[in-house]
C-alpha positions as YAML, in Angstrom:
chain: A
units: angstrom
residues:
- id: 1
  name: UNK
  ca: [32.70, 95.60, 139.15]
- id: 2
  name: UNK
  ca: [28.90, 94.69, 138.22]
- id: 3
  name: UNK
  ca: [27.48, 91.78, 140.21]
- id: 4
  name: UNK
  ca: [27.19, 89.46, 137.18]
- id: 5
  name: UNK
  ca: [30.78, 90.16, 136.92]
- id: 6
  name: UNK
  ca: [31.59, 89.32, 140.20]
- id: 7
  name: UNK
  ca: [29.65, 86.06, 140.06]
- id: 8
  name: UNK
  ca: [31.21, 84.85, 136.97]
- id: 9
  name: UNK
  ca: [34.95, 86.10, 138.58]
- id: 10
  name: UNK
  ca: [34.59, 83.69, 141.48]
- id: 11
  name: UNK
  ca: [33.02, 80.93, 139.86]
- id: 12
  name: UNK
  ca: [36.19, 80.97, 137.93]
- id: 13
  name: UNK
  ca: [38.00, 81.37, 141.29]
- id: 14
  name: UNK
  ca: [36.41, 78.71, 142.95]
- id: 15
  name: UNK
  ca: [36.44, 76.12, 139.37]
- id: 16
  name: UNK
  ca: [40.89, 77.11, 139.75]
- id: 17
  name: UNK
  ca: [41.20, 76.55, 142.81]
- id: 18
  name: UNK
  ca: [39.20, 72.93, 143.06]
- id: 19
  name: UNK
  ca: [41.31, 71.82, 139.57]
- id: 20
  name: UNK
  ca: [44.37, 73.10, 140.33]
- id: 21
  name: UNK
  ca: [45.63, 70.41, 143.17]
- id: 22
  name: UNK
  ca: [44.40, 67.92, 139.69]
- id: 23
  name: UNK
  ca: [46.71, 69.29, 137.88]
- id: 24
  name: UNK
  ca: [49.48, 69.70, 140.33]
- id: 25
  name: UNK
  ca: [48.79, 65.74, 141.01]
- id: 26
  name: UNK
  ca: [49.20, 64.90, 137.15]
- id: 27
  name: UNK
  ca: [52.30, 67.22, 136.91]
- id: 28
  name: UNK
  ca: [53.68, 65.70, 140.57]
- id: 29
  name: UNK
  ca: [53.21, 62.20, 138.33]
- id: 30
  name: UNK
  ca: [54.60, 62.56, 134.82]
- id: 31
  name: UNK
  ca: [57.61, 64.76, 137.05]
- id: 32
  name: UNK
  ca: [58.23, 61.42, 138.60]
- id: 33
  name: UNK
  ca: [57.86, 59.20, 135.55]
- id: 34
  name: UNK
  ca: [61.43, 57.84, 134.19]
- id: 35
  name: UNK
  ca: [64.69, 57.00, 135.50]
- id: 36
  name: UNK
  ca: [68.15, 57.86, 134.35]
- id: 37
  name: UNK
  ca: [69.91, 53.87, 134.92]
- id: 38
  name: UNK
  ca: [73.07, 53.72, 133.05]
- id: 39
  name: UNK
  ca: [72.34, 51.18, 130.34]
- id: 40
  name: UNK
  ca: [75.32, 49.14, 129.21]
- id: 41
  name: UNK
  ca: [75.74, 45.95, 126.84]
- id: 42
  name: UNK
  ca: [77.37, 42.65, 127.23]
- id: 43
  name: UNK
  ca: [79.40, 40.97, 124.84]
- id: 44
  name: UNK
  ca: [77.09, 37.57, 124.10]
- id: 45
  name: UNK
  ca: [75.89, 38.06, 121.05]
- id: 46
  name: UNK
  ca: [78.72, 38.49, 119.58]
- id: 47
  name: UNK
  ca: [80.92, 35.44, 120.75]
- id: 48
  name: UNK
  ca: [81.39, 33.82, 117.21]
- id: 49
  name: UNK
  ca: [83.33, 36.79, 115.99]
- id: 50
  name: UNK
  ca: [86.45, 38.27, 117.98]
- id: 51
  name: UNK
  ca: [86.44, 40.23, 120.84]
- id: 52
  name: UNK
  ca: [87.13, 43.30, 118.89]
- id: 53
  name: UNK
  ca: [84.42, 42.48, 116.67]
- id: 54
  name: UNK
  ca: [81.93, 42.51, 119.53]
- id: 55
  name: UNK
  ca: [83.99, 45.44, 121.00]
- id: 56
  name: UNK
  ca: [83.30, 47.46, 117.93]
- id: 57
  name: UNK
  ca: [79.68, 46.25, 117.38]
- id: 58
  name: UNK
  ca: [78.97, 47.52, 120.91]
- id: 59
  name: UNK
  ca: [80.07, 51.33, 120.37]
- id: 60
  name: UNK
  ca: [78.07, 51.34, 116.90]
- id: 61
  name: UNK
  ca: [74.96, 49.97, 118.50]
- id: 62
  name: UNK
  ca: [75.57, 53.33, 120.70]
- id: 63
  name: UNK
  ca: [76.71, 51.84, 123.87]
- id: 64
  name: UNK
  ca: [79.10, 53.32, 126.49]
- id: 65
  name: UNK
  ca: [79.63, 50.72, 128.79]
- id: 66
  name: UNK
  ca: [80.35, 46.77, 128.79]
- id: 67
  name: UNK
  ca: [80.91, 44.00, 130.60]
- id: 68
  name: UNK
  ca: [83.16, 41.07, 130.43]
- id: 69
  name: UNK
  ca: [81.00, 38.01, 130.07]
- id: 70
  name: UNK
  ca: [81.31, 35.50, 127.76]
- id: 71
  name: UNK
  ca: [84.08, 33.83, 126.63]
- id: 72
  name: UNK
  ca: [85.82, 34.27, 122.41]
- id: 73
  name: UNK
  ca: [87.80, 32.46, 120.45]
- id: 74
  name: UNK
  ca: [91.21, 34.14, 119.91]
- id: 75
  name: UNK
  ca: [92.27, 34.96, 116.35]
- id: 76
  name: UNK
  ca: [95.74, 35.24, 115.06]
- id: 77
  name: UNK
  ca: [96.62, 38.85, 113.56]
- id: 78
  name: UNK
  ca: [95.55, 38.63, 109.85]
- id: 79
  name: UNK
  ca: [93.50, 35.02, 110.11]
- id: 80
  name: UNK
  ca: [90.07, 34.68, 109.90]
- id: 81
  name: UNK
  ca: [90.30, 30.79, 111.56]
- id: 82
  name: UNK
  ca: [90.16, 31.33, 115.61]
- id: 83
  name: UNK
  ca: [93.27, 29.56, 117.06]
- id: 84
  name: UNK
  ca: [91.92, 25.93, 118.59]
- id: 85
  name: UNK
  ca: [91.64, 25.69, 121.91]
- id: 86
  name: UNK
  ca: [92.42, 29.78, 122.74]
- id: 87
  name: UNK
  ca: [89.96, 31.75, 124.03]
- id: 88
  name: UNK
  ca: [89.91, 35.55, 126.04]
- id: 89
  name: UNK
  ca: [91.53, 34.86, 129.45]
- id: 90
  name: UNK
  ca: [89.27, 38.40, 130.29]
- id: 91
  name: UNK
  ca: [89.66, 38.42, 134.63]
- id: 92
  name: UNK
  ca: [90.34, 34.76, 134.64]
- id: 93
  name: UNK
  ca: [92.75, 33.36, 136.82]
- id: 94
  name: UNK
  ca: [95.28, 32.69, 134.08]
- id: 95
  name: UNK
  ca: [95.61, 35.97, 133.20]
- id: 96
  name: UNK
  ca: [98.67, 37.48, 132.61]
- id: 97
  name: UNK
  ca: [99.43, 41.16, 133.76]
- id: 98
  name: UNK
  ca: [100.49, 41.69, 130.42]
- id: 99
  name: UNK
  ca: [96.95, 40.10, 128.75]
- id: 100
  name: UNK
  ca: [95.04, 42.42, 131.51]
- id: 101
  name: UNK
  ca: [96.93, 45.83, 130.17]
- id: 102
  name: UNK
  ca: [96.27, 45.28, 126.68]
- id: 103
  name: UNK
  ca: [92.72, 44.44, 127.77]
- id: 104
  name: UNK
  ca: [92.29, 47.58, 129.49]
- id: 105
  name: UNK
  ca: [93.74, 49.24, 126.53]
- id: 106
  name: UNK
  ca: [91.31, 47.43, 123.69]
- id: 107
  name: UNK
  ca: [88.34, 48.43, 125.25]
- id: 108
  name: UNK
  ca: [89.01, 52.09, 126.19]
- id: 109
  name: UNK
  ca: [90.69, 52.95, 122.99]
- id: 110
  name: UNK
  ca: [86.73, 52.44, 121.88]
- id: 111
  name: UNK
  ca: [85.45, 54.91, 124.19]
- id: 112
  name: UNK
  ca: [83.89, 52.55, 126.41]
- id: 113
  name: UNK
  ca: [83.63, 51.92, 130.43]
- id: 114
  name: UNK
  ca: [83.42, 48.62, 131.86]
- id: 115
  name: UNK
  ca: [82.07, 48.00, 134.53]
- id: 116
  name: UNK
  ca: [82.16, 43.81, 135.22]
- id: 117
  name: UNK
  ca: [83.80, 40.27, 134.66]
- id: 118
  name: UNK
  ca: [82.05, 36.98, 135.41]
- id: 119
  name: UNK
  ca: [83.90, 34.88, 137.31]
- id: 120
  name: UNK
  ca: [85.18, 31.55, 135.75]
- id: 121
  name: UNK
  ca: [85.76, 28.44, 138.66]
- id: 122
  name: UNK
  ca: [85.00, 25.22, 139.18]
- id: 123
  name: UNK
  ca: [83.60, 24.25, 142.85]
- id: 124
  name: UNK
  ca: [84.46, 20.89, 143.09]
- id: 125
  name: UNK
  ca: [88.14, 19.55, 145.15]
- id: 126
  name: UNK
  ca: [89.27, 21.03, 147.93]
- id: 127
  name: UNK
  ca: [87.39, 24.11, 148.64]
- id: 128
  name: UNK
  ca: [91.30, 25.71, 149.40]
- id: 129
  name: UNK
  ca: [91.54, 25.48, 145.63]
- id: 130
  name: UNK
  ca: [88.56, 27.03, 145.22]
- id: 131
  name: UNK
  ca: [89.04, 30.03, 147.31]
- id: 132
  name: UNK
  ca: [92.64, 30.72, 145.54]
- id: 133
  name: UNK
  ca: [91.14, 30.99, 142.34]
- id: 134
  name: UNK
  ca: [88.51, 33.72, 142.94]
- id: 135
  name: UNK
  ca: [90.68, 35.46, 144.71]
- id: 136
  name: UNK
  ca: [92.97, 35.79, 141.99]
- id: 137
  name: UNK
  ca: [90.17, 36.86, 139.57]
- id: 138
  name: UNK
  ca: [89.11, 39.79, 141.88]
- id: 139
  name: UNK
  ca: [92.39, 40.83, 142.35]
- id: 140
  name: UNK
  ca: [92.55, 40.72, 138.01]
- id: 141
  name: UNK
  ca: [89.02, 42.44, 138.73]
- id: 142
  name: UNK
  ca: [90.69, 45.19, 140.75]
- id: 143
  name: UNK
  ca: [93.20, 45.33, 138.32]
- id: 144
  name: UNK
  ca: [91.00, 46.35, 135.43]
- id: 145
  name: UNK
  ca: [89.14, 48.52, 137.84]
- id: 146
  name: UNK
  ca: [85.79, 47.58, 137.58]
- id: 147
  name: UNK
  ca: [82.76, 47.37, 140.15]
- id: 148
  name: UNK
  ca: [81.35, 44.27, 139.83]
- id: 149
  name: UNK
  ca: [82.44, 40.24, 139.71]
- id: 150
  name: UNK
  ca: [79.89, 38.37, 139.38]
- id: 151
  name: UNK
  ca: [78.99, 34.85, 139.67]
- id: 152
  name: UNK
  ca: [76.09, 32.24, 137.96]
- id: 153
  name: UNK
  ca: [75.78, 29.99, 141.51]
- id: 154
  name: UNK
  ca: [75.88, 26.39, 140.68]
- id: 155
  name: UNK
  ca: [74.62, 23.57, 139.47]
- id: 156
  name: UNK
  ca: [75.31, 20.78, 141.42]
- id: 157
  name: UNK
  ca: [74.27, 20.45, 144.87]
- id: 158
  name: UNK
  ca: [77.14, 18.33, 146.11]
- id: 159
  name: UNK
  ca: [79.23, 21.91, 145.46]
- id: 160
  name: UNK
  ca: [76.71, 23.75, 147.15]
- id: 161
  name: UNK
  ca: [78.67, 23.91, 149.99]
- id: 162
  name: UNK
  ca: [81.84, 24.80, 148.69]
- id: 163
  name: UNK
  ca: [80.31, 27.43, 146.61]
- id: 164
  name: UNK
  ca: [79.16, 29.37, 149.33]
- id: 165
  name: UNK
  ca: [82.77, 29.15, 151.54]
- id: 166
  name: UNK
  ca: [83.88, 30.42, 148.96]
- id: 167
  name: UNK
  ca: [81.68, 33.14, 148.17]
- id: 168
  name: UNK
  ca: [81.90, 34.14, 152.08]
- id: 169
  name: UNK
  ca: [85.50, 34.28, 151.77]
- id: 170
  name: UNK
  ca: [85.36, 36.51, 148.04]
- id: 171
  name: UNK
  ca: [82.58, 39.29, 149.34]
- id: 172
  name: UNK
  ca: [85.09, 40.17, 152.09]
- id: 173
  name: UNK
  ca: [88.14, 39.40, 150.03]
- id: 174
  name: UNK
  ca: [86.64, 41.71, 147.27]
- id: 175
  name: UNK
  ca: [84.98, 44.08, 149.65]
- id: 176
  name: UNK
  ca: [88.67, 45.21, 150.87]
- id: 177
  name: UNK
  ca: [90.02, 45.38, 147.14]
- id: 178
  name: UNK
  ca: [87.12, 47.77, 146.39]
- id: 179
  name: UNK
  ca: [85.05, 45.36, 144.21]
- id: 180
  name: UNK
  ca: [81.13, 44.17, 144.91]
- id: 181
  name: UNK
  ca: [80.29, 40.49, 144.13]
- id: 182
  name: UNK
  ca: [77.27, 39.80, 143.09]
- id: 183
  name: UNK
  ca: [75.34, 36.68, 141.49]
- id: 184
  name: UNK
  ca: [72.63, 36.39, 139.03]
- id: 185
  name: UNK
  ca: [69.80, 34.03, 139.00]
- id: 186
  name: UNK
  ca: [71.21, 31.38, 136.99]
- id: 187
  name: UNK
  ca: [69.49, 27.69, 137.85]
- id: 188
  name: UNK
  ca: [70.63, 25.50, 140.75]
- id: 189
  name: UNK
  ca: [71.46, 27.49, 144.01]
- id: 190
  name: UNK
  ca: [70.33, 30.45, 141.98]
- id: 191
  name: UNK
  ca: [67.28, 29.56, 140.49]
- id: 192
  name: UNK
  ca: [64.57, 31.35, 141.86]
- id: 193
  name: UNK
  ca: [63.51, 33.80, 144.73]
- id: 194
  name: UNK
  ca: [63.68, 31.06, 147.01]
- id: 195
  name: UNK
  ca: [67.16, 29.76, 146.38]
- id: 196
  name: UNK
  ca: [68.58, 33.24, 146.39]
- id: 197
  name: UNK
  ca: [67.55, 34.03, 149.63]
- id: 198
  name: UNK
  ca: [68.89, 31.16, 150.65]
- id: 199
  name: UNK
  ca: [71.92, 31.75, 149.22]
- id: 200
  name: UNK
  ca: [72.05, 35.15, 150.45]
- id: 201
  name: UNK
  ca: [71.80, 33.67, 154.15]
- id: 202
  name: UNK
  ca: [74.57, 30.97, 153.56]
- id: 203
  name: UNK
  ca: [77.36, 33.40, 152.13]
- id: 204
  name: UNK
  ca: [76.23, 36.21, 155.02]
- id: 205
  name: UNK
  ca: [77.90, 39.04, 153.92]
- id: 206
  name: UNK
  ca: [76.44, 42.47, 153.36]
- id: 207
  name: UNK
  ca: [79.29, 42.65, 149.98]
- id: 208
  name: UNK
  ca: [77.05, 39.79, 148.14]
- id: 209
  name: UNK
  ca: [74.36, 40.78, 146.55]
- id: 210
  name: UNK
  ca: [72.05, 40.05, 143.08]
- id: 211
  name: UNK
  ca: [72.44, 40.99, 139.50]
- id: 212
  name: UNK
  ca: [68.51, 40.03, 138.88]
- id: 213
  name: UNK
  ca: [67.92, 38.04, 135.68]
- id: 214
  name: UNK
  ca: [64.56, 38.24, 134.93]
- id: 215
  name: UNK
  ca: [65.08, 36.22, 130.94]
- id: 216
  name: UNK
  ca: [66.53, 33.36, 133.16]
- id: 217
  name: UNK
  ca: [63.76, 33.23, 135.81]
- id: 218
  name: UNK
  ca: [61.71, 32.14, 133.21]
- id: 219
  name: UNK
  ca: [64.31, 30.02, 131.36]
- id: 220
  name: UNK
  ca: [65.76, 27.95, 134.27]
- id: 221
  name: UNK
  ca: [62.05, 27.63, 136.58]
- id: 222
  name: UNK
  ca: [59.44, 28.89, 134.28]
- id: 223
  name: UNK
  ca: [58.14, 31.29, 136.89]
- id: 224
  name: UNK
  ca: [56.95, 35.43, 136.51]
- id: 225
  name: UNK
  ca: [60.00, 37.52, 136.97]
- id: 226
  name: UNK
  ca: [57.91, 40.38, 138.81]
- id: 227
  name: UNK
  ca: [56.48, 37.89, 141.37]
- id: 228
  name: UNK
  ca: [59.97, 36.04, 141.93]
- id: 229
  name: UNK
  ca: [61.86, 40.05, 141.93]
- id: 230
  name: UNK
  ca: [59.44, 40.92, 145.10]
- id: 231
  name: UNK
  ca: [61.29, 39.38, 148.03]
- id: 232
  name: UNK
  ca: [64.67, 39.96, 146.89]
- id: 233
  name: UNK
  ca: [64.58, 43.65, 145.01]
- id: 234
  name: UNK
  ca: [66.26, 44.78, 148.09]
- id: 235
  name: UNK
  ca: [69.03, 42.78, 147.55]
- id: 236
  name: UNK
  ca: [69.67, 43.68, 143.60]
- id: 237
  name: UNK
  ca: [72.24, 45.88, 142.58]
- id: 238
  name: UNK
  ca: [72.50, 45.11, 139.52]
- id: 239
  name: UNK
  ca: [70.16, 44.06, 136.09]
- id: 240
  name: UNK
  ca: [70.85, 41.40, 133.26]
- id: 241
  name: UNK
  ca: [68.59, 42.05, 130.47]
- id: 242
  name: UNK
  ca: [67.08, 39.07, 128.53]
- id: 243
  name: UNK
  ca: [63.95, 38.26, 127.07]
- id: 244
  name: UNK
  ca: [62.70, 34.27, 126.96]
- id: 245
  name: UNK
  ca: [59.78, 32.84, 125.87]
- id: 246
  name: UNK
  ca: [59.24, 30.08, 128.05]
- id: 247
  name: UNK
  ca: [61.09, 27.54, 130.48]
- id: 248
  name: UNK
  ca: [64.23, 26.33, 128.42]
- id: 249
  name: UNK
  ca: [63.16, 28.44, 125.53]
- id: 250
  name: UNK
  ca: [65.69, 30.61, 123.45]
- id: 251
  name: UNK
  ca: [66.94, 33.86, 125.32]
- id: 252
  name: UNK
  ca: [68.94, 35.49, 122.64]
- id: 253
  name: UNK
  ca: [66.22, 37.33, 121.08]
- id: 254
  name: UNK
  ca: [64.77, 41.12, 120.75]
- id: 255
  name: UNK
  ca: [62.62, 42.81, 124.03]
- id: 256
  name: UNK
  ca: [59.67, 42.08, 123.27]
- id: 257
  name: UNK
  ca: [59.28, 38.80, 121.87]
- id: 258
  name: UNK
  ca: [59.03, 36.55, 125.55]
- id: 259
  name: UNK
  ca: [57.29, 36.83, 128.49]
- id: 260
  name: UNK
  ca: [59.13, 39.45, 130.58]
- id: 261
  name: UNK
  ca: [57.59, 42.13, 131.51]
- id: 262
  name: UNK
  ca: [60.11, 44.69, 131.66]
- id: 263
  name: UNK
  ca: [58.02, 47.57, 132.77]
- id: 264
  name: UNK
  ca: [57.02, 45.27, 135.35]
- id: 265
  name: UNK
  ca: [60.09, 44.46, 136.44]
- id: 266
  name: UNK
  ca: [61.27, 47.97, 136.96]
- id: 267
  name: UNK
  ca: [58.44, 49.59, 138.43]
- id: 268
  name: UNK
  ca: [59.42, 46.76, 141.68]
- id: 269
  name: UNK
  ca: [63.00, 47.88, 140.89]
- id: 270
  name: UNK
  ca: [62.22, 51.43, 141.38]
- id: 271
  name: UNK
  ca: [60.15, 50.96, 143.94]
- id: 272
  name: UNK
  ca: [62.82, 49.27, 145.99]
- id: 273
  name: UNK
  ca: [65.40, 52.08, 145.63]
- id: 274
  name: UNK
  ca: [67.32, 50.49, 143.00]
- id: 275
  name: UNK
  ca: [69.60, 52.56, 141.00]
- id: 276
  name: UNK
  ca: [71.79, 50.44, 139.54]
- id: 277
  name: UNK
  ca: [73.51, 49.30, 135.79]
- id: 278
  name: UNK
  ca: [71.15, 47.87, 133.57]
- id: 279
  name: UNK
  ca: [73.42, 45.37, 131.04]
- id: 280
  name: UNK
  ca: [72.02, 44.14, 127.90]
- id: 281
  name: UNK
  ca: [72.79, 40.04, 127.13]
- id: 282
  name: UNK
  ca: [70.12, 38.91, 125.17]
- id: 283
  name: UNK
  ca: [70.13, 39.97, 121.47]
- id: 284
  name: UNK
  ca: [69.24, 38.33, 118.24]
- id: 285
  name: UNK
  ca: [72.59, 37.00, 116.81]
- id: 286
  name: UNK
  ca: [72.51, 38.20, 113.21]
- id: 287
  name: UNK
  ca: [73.89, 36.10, 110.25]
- id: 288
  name: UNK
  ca: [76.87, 39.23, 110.52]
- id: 289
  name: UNK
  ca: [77.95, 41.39, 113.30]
- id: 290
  name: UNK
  ca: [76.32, 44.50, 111.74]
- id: 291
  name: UNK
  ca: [72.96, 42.67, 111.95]
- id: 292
  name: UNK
  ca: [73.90, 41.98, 115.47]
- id: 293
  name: UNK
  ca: [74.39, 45.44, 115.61]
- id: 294
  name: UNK
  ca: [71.63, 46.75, 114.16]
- id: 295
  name: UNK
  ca: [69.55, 44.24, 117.01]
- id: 296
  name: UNK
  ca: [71.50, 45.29, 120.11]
- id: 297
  name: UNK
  ca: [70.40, 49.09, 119.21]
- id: 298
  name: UNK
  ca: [67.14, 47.95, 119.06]
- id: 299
  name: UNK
  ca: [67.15, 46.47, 122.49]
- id: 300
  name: UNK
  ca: [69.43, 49.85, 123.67]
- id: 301
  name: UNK
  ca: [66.30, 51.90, 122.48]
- id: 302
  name: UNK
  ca: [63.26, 49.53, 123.79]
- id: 303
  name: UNK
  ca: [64.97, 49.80, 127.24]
- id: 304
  name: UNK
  ca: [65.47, 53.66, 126.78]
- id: 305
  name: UNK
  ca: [61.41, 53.82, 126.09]
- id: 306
  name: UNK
  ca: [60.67, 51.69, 128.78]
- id: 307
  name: UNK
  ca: [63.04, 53.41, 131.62]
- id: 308
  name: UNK
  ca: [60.71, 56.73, 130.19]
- id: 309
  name: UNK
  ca: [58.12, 55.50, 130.83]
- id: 310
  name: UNK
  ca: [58.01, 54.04, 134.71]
...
């Protein structure tokens, strides 16, 4: 070897070797970019058709998983005209064990998981009452197997109290049947960061956690979701994905259009270990369930792009 080849051999050396730890850095952080969170849909947007209208609009918007929360009208075989006054029972108390087989039945002859029912109580009377009717909607919960019950908190503070008795007695009640309970920011004693944690201390049970909302953060207090996420991401196990433009603004719309920031939101997600569902409720209801459709696959894929991209 020459000595100008030897110079211009470990200049090259020397040029690698300062670049390469660059490139390892870059590769180290588009390695770590993107997180596989199971993303499922809720059936919301579809609550002015039948259940097996929303059941089937689910699958063909490409989802795998659902949820059971919202309520919908129950239709005679053949009618078009919803029966007044009947409407899915789903994990509520009423239901019969012969209701909660078919259930099971509709939803997996689709192909699809699920994975949660809301729970369906009033917290006023004697808080006795109270506790007897979650208790029979977890054990309906562990019935259908699912992971999660969740409840929206409450409204009223004179319930306060009983709501979180109760809630004490159903995270160990459901914690023994195999079930996590979990509540989602949802106004009242669930409005904000501040009222979670405090709701969190009340019930005191390490089987209570959050299903973070960050569409209602904005609709019921108006605040930023990623600011209000930061002293509770530890506690969430769980997402609800919405979309809201502004305090008491309309939620059922396409990502995108309101003021979350769902990047944002799961950058502090990640961040705090999470690694949990991700459920889509907020969709643009169509003027037909295969608009609605089309719009929930929308949503699937903006959350797809988004989870690639943190």
């Amino acid at each position: 070897m020459n000595r100008r080849t030897f110079l211009q051999t470990t200049a090259a050396a020397v040029t690698a070797s300062a670049i390469s730890p660059l490139f390892q850095s870059a590769a180290a952080e588009s390695a770590a970019k993107g997180v596989s969170w199971p993303i499922g849909c809720f059936n919301r947007a579809w609550t002015k058709w039948s259940y097996d209208v929303a059941l089937d609009g689910i699958k063909a918007a490409g989802y795998k998983l659902t949820g059971l929360l919202s309520r919908h009208p129950i239709y005679p075989v053949g009618s078009t005209t919803p029966t007044p006054g009947q409407t899915e029972a789903f994990a509520g108390a009423e239901a019969t064990p012969e209701y909660l087989d078919a259930l099971h039945k509709r939803i997996a002859t689709r192909g699809l998981g699920v994975n949660m029912c809301a729970l369906r109580n009033r917290f006023s009377g004697p808080v006795a009452d109270v506790i007897k009717d979650v208790r029979a909607q977890i054990d309906h919960a562990k019935t259908l197997s699912l992971e999660f019950a969740l409840t929206f908190g409450v409204a009223n503070p004179s319930e306060y109290e009983n709501f979180f008795q109760s809630m004490s007695d159903a995270a160990a009640y459901a914690q023994e049947r195999g079930v996590k309970l979990v509540m989602k920011p949802h106004g009242g004693s669930s409005g904000s960061s501040e009222e979670i944690l405090a709701a969190l201390k009340k019930v005191n049970h390490p089987n209570f956690k959050i299903w973070y909302d960050a569409g209602n953060i904005v609709y019921y207090t108006g605040k930023d979701p990623v600011a209000e996420l930061e002293p509770i991401a530890q506690h969430v196990t769980g997402f609800c994905a919405k979309d809201c433009a502004g305090e008491k603004q309309e939620v059922m719309i396409q990502f995108g259009q309101g003021r979350v920031d769902f990047a944002g939101v799961f950058k502090k997600l990640k961040a705090a270990g999470f690694n949990g569902p991700i459920m889509v409720e907020g969709i643009a209801v169509g003027a037909t369930p295969e608009e609605t459709n089309t719009n929930a696959r929308k949503n699937r894929e903006f959350l797809e792009q988004t989870l690639a991209s943190i």
